Coordinates of C-alpha atoms in Angstrom, one line a residue:
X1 CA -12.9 -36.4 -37.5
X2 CA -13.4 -32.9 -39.4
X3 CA -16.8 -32.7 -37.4
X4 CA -15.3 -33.0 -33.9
X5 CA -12.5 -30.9 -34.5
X6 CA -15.1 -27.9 -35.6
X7 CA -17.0 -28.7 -32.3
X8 CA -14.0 -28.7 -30.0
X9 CA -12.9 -25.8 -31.8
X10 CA -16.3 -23.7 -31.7
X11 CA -16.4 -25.1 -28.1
X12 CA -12.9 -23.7 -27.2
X13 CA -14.1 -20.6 -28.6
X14 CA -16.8 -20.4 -27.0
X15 CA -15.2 -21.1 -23.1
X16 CA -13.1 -17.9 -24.2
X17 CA -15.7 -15.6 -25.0
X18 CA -17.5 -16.4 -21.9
X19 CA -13.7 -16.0 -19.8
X20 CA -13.3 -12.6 -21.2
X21 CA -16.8 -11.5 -20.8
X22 CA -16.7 -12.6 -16.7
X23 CA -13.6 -11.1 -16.3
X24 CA -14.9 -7.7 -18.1
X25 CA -17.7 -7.7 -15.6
X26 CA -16.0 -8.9 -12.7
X27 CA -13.6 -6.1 -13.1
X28 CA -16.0 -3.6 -13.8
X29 CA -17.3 -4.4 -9.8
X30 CA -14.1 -3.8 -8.7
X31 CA -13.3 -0.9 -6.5
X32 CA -11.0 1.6 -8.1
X33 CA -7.2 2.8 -7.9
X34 CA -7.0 5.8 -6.3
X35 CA -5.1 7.1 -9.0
X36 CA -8.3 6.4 -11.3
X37 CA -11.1 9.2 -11.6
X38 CA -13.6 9.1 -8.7
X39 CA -16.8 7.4 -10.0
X40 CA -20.4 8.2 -8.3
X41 CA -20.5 5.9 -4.8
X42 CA -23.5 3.7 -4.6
X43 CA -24.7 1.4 -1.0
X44 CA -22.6 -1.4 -1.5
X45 CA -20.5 -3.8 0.6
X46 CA -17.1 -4.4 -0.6
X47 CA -15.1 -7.8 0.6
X48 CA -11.9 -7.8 1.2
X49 CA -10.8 -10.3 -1.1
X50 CA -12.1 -7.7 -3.9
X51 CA -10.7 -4.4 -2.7
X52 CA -7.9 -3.2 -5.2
X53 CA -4.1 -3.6 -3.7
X54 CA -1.9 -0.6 -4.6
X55 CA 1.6 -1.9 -3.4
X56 CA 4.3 0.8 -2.2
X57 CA 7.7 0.0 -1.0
X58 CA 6.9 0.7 2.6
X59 CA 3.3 -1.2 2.2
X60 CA 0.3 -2.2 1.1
X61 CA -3.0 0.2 0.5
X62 CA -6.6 -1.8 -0.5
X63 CA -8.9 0.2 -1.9
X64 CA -12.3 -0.4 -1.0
X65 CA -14.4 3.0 -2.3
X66 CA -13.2 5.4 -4.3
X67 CA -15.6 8.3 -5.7
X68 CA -18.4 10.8 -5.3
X69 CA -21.3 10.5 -2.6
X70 CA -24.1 13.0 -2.3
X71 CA -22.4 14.4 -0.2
X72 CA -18.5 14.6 -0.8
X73 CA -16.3 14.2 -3.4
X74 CA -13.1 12.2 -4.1
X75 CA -14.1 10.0 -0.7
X76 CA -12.2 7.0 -0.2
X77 CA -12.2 4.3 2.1
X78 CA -9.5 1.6 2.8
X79 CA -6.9 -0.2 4.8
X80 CA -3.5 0.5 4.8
X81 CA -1.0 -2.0 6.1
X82 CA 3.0 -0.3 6.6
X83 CA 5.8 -2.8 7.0
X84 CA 7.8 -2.9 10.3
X85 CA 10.1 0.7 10.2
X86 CA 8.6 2.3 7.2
X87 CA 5.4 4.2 6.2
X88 CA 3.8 4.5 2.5
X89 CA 4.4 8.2 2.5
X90 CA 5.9 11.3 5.1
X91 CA 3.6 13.3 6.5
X92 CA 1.6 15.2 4.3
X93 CA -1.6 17.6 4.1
X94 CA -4.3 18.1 1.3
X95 CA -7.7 19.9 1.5
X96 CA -9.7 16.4 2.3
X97 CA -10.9 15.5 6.2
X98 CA -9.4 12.2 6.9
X99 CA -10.0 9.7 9.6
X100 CA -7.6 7.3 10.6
X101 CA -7.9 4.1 13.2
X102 CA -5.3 1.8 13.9
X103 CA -6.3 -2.0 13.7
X104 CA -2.4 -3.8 14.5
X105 CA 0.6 -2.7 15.3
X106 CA 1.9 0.3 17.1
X107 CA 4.0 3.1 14.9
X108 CA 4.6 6.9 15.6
X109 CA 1.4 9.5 14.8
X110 CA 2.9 13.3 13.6
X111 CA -0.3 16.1 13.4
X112 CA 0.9 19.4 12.9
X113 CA 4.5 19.1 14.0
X114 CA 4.1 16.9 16.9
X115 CA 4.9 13.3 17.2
X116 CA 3.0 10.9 20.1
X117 CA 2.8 7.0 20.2
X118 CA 0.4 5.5 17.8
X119 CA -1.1 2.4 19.4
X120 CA -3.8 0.0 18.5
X121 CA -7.6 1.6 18.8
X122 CA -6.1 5.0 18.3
X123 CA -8.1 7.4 16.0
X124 CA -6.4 10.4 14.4
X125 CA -8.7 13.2 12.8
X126 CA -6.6 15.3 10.3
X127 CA -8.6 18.4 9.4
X128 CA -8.4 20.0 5.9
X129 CA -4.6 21.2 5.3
X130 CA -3.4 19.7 8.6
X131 CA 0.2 18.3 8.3
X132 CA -0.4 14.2 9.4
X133 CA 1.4 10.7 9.0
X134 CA 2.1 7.4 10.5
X135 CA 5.5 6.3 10.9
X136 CA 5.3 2.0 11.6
X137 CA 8.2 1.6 14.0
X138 CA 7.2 -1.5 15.8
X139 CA 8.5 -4.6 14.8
X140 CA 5.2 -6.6 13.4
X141 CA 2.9 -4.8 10.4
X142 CA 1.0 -1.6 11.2
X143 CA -2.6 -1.7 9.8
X144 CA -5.7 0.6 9.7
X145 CA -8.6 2.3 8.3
X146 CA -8.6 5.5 6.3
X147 CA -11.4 7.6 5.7
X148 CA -11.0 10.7 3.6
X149 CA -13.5 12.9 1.9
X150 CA -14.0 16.4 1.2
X151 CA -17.5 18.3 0.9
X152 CA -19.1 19.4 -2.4

């Protein structure tokens, strides 16, 4: 009886070890928080089932890159999703070009002061320091793509 308890027990011991050590490397893969320091991009392809969620009261942001390129610094790439009449943040401006393209939904754009309907297969370019936001004031979820970088 002593012997098969010692073997269940190294064998329970073993499953753990192995747990934690997939779960260290599985997370190590994972993209990043934004609020984490950008790391040094390399070609990858990042599923959506893996991209990092950052939730907000008005939304939903998945982080899919986050970091350095030969290029740029702090780049990031994700998908924001904004509940029905809300947005993640107001309009804001910072020194980084950003892209963005709406996938669903239809919400209010503001660039510089302005406001104009944001509807699906729109693309708003925000140069550095430009004032920008997306306001989601339809009544389904507003999603789409962000691209932001700045040059080295």
């Amino acid at each position: 009886m002593k012997k098969i308890t010692n073997t269940l027990t190294l064998t329970a011991v073993a499953i753990f070890a192995l747990m934690v050590a997939l779960t260290a490397a599985l997370t190590a893969a994972l993209p990043v928080s934004a609020a984490d320091k950008p790391t040094q991009l390399t070609s990858a392809i990042v599923s959506q089932k893996d991209a990092h969620i950052t939730h907000y009261e008005g939304g939903d942001f998945h982080t899919y890159f986050y970091g350095d390129t030969p290029l740029t610094k702090g780049a990031i790439t994700g998908v924001a999703v904004i509940k029905p009449n809300n947005e993640i943040h107001p309009a804001h401006q910072h020194p980084d070009e950003e892209y963005l393209m709406i996938l669903e939904g239809t919400g209010t754009w503001t660039l510089n002061g302005k406001s104009q309907p944001a509807l699906t297969g729109d693309i708003l370019f925000a140069a550095p320091n430009d004032l920008h936001g997306i306001y989601n004031n339809g009544d389904v979820p507003l999603k789409f793509v962000i691209v932001r970088y700045q040059k080295k």
